[in-house]
CSV table of C-alpha atoms and ligand atoms in Angstrom, one decimal:
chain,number,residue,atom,x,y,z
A,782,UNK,CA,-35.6,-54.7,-23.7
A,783,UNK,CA,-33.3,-56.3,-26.5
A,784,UNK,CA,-30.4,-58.0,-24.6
A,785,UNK,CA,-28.4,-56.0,-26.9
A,786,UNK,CA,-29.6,-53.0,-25.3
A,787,UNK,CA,-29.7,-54.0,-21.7
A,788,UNK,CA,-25.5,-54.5,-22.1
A,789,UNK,CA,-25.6,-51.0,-23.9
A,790,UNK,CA,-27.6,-49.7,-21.3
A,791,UNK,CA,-25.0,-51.1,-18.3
A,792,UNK,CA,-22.3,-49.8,-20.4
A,793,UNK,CA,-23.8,-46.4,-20.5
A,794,UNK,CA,-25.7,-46.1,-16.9
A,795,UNK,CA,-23.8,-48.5,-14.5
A,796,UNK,CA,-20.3,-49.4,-15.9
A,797,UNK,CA,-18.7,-45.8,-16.8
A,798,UNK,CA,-16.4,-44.5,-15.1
A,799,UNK,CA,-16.7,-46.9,-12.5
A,800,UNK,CA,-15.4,-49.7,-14.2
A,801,UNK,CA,-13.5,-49.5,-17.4
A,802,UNK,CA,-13.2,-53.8,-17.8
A,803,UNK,CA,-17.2,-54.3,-17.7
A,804,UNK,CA,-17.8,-51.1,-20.4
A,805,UNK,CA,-15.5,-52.6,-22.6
A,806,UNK,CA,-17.4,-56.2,-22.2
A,807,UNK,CA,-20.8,-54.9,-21.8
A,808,UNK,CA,-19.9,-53.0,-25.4
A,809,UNK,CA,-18.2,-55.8,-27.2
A,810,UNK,CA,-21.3,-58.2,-26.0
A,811,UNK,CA,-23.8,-55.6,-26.6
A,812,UNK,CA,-21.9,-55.9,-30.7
A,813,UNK,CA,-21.9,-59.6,-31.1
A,814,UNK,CA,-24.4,-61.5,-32.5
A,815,UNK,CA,-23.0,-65.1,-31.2
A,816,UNK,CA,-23.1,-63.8,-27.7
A,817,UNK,CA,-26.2,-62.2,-27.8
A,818,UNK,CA,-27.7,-65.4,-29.3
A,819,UNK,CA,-26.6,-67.8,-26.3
A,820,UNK,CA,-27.6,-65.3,-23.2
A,821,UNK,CA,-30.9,-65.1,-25.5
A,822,UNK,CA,-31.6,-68.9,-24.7
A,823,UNK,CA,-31.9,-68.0,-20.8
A,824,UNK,CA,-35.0,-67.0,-19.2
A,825,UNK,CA,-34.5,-62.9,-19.1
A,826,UNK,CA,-34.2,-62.2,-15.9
A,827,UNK,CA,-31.2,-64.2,-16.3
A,828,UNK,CA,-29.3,-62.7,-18.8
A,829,UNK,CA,-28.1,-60.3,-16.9
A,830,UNK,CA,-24.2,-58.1,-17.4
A,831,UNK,CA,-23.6,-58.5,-13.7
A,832,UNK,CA,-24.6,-62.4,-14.0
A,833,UNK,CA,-22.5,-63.2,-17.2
A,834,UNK,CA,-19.5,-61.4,-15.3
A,835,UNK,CA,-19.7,-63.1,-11.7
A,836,UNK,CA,-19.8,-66.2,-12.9
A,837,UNK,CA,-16.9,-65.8,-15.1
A,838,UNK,CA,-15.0,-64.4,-12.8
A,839,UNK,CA,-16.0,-67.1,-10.2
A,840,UNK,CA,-14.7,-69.5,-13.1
A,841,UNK,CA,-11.1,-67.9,-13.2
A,842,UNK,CA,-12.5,-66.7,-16.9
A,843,UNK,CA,-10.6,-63.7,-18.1
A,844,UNK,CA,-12.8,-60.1,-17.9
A,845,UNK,CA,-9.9,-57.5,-19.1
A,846,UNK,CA,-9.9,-58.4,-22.6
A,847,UNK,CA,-13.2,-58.5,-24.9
A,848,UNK,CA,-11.6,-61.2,-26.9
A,849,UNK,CA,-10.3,-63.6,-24.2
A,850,UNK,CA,-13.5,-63.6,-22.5
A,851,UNK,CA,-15.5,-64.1,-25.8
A,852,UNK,CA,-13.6,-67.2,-26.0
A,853,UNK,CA,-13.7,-68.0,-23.1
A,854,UNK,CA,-17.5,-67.8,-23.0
A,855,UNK,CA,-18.1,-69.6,-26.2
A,856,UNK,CA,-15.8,-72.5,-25.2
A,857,UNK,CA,-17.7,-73.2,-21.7
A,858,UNK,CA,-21.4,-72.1,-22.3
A,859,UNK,CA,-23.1,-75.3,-21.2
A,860,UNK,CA,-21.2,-74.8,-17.6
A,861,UNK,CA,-21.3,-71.0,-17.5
A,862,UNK,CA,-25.2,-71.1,-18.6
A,863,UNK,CA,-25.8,-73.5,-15.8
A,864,UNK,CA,-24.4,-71.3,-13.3
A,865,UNK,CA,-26.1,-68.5,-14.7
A,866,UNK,CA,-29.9,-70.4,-14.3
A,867,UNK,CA,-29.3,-71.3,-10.4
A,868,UNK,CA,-27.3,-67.8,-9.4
A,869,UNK,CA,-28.5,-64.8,-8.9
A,870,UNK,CA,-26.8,-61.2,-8.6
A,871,UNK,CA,-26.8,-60.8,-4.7
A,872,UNK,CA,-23.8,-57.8,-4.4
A,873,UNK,CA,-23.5,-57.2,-1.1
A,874,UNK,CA,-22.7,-54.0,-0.3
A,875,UNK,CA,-21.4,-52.7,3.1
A,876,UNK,CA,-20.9,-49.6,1.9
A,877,UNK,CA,-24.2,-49.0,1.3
A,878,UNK,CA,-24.3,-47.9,4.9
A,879,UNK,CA,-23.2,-44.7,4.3
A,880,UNK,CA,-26.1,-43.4,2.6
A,881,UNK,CA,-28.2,-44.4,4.6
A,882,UNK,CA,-26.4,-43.7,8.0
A,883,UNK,CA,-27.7,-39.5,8.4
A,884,UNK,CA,-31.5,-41.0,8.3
A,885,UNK,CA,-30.8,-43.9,10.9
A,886,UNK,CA,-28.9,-41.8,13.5
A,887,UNK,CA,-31.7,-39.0,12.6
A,888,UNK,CA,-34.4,-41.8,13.7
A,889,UNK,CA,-36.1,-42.3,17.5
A,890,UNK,CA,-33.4,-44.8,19.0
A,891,UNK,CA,-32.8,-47.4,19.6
A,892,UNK,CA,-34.0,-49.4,16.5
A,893,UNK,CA,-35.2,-52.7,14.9
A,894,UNK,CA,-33.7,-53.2,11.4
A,895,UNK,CA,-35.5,-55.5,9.4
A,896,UNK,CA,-33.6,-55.1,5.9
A,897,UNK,CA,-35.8,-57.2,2.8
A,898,UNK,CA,-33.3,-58.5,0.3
A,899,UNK,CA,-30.7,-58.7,2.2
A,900,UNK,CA,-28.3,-61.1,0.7
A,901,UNK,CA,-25.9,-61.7,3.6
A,902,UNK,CA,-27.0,-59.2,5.3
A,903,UNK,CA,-23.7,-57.3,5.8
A,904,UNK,CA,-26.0,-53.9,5.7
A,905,UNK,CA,-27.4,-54.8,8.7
A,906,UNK,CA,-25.0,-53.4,10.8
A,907,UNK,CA,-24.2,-49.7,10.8
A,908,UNK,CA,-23.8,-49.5,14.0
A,909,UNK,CA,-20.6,-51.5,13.5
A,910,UNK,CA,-18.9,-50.3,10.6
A,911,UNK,CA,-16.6,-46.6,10.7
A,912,UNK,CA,-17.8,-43.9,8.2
A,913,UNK,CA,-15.6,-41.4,6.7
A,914,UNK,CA,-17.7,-38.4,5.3
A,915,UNK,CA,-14.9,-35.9,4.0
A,916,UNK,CA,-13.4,-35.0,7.6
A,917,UNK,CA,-15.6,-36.2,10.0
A,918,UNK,CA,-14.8,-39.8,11.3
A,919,UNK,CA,-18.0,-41.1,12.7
A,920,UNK,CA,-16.7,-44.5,14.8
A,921,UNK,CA,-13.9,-46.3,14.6
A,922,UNK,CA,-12.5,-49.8,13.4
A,923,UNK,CA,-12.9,-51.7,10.1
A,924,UNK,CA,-14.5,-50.9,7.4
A,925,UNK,CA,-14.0,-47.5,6.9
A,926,UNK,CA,-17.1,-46.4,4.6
A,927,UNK,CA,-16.0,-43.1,2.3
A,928,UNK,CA,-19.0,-40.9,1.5
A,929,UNK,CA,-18.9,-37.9,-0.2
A,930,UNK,CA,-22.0,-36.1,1.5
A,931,UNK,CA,-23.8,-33.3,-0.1
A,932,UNK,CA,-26.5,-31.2,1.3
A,933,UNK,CA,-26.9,-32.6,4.6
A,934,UNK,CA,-24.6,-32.2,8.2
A,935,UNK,CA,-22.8,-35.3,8.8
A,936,UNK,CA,-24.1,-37.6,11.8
A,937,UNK,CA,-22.6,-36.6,15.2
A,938,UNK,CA,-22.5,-40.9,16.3
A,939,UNK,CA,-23.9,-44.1,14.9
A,940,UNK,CA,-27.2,-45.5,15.7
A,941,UNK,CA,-28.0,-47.8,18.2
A,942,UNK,CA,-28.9,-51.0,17.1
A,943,UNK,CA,-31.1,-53.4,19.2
A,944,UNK,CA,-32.4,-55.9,17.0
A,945,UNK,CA,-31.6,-57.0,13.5
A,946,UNK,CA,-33.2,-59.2,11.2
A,947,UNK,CA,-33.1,-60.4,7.2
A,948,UNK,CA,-35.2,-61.5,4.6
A,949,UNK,CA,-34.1,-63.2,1.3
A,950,UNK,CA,-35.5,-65.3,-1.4
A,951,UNK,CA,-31.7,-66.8,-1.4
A,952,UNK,CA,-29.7,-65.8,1.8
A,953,UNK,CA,-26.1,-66.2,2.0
A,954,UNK,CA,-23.9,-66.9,4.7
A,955,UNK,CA,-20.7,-65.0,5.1
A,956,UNK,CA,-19.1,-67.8,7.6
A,957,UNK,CA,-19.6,-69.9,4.2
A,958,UNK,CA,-16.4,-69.8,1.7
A,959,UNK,CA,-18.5,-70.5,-1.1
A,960,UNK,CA,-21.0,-67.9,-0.6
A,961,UNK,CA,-18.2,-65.2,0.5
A,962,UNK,CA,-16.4,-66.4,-3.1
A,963,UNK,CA,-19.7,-65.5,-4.9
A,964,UNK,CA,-19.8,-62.7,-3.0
A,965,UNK,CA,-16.3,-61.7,-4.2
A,966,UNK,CA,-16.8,-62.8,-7.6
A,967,UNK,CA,-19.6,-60.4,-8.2
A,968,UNK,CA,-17.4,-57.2,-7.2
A,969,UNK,CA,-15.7,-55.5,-10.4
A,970,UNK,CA,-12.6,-55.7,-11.5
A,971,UNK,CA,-11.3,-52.9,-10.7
A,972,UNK,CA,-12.8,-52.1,-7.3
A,973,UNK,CA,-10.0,-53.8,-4.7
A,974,UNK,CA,-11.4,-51.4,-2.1
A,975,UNK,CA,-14.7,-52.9,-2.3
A,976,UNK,CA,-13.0,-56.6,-2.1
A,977,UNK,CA,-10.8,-55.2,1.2
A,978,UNK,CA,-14.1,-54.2,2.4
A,979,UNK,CA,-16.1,-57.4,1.7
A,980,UNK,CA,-14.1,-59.3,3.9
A,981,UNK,CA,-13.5,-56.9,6.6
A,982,UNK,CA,-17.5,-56.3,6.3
A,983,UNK,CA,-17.9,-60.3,6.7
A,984,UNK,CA,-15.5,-60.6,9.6
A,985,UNK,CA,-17.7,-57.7,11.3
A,986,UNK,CA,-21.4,-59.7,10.9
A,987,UNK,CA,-19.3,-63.8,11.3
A,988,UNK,CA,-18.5,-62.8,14.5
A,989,UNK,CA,-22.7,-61.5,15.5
A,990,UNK,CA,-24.2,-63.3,12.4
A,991,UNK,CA,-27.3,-61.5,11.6
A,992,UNK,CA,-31.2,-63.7,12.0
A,993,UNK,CA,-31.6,-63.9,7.9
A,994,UNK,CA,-34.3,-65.7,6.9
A,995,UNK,CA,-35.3,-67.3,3.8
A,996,UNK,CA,-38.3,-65.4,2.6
A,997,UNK,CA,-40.3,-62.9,-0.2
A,998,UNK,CA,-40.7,-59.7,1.0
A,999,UNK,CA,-44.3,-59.8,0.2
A,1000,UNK,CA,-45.3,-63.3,2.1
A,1001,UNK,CA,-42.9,-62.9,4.4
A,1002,UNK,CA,-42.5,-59.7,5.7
A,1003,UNK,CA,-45.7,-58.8,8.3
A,1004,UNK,CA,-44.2,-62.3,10.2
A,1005,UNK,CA,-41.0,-61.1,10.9
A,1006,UNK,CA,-42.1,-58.0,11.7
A,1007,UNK,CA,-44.3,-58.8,14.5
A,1008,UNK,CA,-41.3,-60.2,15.9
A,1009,UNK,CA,-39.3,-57.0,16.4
A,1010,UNK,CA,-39.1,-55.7,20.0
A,1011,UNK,CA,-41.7,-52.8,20.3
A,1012,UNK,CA,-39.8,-50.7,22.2
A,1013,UNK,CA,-37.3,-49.7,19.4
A,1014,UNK,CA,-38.2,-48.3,16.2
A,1015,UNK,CA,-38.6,-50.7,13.5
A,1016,UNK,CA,-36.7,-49.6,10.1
A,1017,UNK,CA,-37.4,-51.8,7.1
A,1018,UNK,CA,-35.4,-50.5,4.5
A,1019,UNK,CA,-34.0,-52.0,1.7
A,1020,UNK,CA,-31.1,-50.8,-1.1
A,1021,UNK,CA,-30.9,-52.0,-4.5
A,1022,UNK,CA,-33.5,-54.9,-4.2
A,1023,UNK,CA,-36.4,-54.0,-6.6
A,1024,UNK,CA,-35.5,-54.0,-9.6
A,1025,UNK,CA,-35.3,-57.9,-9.4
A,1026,UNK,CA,-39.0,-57.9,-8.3
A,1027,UNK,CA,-41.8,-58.2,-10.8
A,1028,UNK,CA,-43.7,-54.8,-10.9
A,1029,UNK,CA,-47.0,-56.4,-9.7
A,1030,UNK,CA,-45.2,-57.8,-6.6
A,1031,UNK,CA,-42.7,-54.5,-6.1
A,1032,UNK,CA,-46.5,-53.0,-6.1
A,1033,UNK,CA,-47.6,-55.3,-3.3
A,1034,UNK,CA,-44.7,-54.5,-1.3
A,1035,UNK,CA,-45.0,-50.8,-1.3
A,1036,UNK,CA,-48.4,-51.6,-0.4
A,1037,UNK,CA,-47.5,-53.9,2.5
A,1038,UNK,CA,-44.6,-51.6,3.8
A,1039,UNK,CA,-47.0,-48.7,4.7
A,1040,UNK,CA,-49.1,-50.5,7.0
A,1041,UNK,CA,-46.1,-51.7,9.2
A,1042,UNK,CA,-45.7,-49.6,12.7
A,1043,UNK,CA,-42.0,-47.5,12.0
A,1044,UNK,CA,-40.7,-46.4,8.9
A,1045,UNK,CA,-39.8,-47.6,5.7
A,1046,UNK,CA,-36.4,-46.8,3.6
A,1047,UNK,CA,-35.7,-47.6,0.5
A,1048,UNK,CA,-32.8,-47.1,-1.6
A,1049,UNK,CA,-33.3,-47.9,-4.9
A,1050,UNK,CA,-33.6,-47.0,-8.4
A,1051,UNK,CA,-36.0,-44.6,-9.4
A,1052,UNK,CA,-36.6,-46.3,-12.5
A,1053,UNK,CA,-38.1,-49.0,-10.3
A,1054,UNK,CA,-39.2,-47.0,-7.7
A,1055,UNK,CA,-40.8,-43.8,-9.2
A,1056,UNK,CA,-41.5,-40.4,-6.9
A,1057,UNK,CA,-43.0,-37.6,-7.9
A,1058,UNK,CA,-41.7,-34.1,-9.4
A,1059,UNK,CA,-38.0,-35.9,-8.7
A,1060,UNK,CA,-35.3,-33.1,-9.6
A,1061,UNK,CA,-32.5,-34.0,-11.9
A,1062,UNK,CA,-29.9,-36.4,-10.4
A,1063,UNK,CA,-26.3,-35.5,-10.2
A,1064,UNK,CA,-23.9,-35.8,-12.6
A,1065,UNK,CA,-21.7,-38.3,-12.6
A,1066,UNK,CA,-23.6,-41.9,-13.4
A,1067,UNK,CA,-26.3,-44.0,-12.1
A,1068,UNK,CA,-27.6,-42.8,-8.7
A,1069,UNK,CA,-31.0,-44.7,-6.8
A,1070,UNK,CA,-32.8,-42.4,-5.0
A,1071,UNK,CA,-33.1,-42.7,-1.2
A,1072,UNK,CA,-36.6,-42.1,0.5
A,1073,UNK,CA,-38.0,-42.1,4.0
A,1074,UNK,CA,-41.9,-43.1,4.2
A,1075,UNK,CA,-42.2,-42.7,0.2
A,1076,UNK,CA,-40.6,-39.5,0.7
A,1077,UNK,CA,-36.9,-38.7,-1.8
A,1078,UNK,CA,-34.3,-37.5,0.8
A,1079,UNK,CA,-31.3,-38.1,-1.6
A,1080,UNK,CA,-29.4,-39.2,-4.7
A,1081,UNK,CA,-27.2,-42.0,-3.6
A,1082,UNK,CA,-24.4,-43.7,-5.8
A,1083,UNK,CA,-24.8,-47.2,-6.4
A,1084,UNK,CA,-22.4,-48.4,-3.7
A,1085,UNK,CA,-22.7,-45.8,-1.6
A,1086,UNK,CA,-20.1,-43.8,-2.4
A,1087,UNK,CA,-21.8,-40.2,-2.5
A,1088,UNK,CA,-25.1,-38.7,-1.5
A,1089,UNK,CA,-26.3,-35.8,-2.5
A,1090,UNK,CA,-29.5,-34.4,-0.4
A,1091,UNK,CA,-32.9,-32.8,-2.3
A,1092,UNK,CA,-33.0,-29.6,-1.6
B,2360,SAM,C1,-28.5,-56.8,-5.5
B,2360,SAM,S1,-28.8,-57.7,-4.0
B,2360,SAM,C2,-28.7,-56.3,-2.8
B,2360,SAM,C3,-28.3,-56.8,-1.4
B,2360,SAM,C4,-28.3,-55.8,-0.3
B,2360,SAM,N1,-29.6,-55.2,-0.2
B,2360,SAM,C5,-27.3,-54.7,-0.5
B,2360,SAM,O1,-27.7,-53.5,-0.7
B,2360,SAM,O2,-26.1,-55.0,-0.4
B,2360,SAM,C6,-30.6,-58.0,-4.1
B,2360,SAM,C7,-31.1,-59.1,-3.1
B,2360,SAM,O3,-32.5,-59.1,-3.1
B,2360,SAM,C8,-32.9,-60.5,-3.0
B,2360,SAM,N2,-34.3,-60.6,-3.5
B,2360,SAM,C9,-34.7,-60.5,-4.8
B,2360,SAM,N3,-36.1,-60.7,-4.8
B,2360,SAM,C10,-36.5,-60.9,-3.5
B,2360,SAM,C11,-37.8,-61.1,-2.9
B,2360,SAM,N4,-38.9,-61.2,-3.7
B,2360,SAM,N5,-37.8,-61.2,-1.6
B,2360,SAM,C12,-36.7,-61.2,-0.8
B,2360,SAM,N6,-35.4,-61.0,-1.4
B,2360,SAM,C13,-35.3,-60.8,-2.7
B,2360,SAM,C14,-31.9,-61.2,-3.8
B,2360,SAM,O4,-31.8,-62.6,-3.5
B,2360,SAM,C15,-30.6,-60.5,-3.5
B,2360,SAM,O5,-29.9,-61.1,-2.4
């Protein structure tokens, strides 16, 4: 895809109506030749809207106004490039959690989480967080995760959660500043809720840090595994992870994950992750699909903000 077009596409798919800032950029890049020209001289899996954004927001850089942050941009490429070659766009998202809370609590308990691409791993812990779905308060404390649930009964109580464990290429460490910055800096604008919850997400896993490992989630995976208790359900699920894999590996790993005792969830985008006969999503933006053993349950928004059960 053109760079052009992958900015147009983020505009379209990702940015409206969510957040208003990062259309606006993601257009005015998507226009200009001079921009388009520079995030052409990175390797493209680097050239990435959510890249170009995070690390000019972890600069101080300005992101409201198209023409600010083009000159911004132009006047500190060599810095903002460099970022942009050793960072990647790790968005850790508690809220995530809601989605996929009605199939955890649904599952045999207790269980094993083993979550690939897990960035800090704050969607390790469920069990932890408070849910809001219309109503019904499921738990209590902070974060409060808001989901708009469709199609399916709310969960009566929270899973129980005997073992967790992560697997990253790059893990992060929410007891780090730097990391929780980048971490910050890859939030939108506009989304002050999902900052609140960031740190009151972080303060949940720094005080029980999760095991993350460093680690593909091809190579890597069947190790870790074999290390979960065997008297609790093993759950390796993973949200939003896949579409930074190559498709022959994403391949591999959907191979892999079928032989593994337990069950598989995967939140992700079907783009990415295709299922068959897959009925129209909802309206109302970009929604992965969520799946139990290969199998669609639900349309989720990206942060996990809705989900709206297959009928
Ligand atoms: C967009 S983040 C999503 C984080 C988390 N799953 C969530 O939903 O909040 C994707 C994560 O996948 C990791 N990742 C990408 N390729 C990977 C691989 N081959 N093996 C393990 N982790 C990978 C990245 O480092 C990043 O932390």
């Amino acid at each position: 895809m053109a760079t052009a077009d992958i900015y147009l596409a983020f505009a379209d798919r990702e940015a409206s109506g969510v957040s208003p800032a990062y259309e606006r950029l993601s257009r005015a890049v998507a226009r200009d030749p001079e921009l388009l020209a520079l995030l052409d001289s990175l390797p493209p899996a680097k050239r990435q809207p959510n890249l170009l954004f995070g690390v000019v927001r972890l600069g101080g850089g300005p992101v409201d106004d198209p023409a600010a942050f083009r000159a911004y941009v132009s006047a500190r490429w060599p810095e903002i490039a460099a970022q942009m070659r050793v960072r990647a766009t790790q968005t850790n998202e508690a809220g995530r959690c809601a989605a996929l809370l009605p199939v955890l609590a649904a599952l045999p308990q207790p269980l094993a989480l083993l979550e690939v691409g897990a960035s800090a791993g704050l969607c390790l812990y469920p069990d932890r967080y408070a849910y809001r779905y219309g109503d019904r308060l499921v738990g209590d404390g902070e974060p409060v995760l808001d989901c708009a649930l469709t199609g399916v009964a709310p969960p009566v109580r929270r899973p129980e959660v005997v073992w967790r464990a992560g697997l990253d290429v790059n893990p992060l460490d929410v007891t780090d500043p730097a990391d929780l910055a980048w971490l910050d800096a890859l939030i939108w604008p506009e989304h002050r809720h999902r900052r609140e919850r960031l740190r009151a997400a972080a303060a949940v896993a720094g005080t029980d840090p999760p095991l993350l490992l460093r680690g593909d989630l091809v190579d890597d995976l069947p190790a870790l595994a074999a290390t979960a208790p065997a008297d609790a359900t093993l759950v390796v699920f993973h949200s939003s992870v896949l579409y930074q894999v190559p498709p022959a590996r994403r391949a591999a790993f959907t191979a892999l994950v079928r032989t593994l005792p337990g069950h598989w969830l995967a939140n992700e985008d079907p783009a990415v992750l295709p299922h068959a006969d897959l009925p129209e999503p909802p309206a109302g933006g970009f929604h992965n699909v969520l799946a139990l053993d290969g199998r669609p349950l639900a349309w989720t928004r990206g942060h996990g903000q809705a989900a709206t059960w297959i009928a």
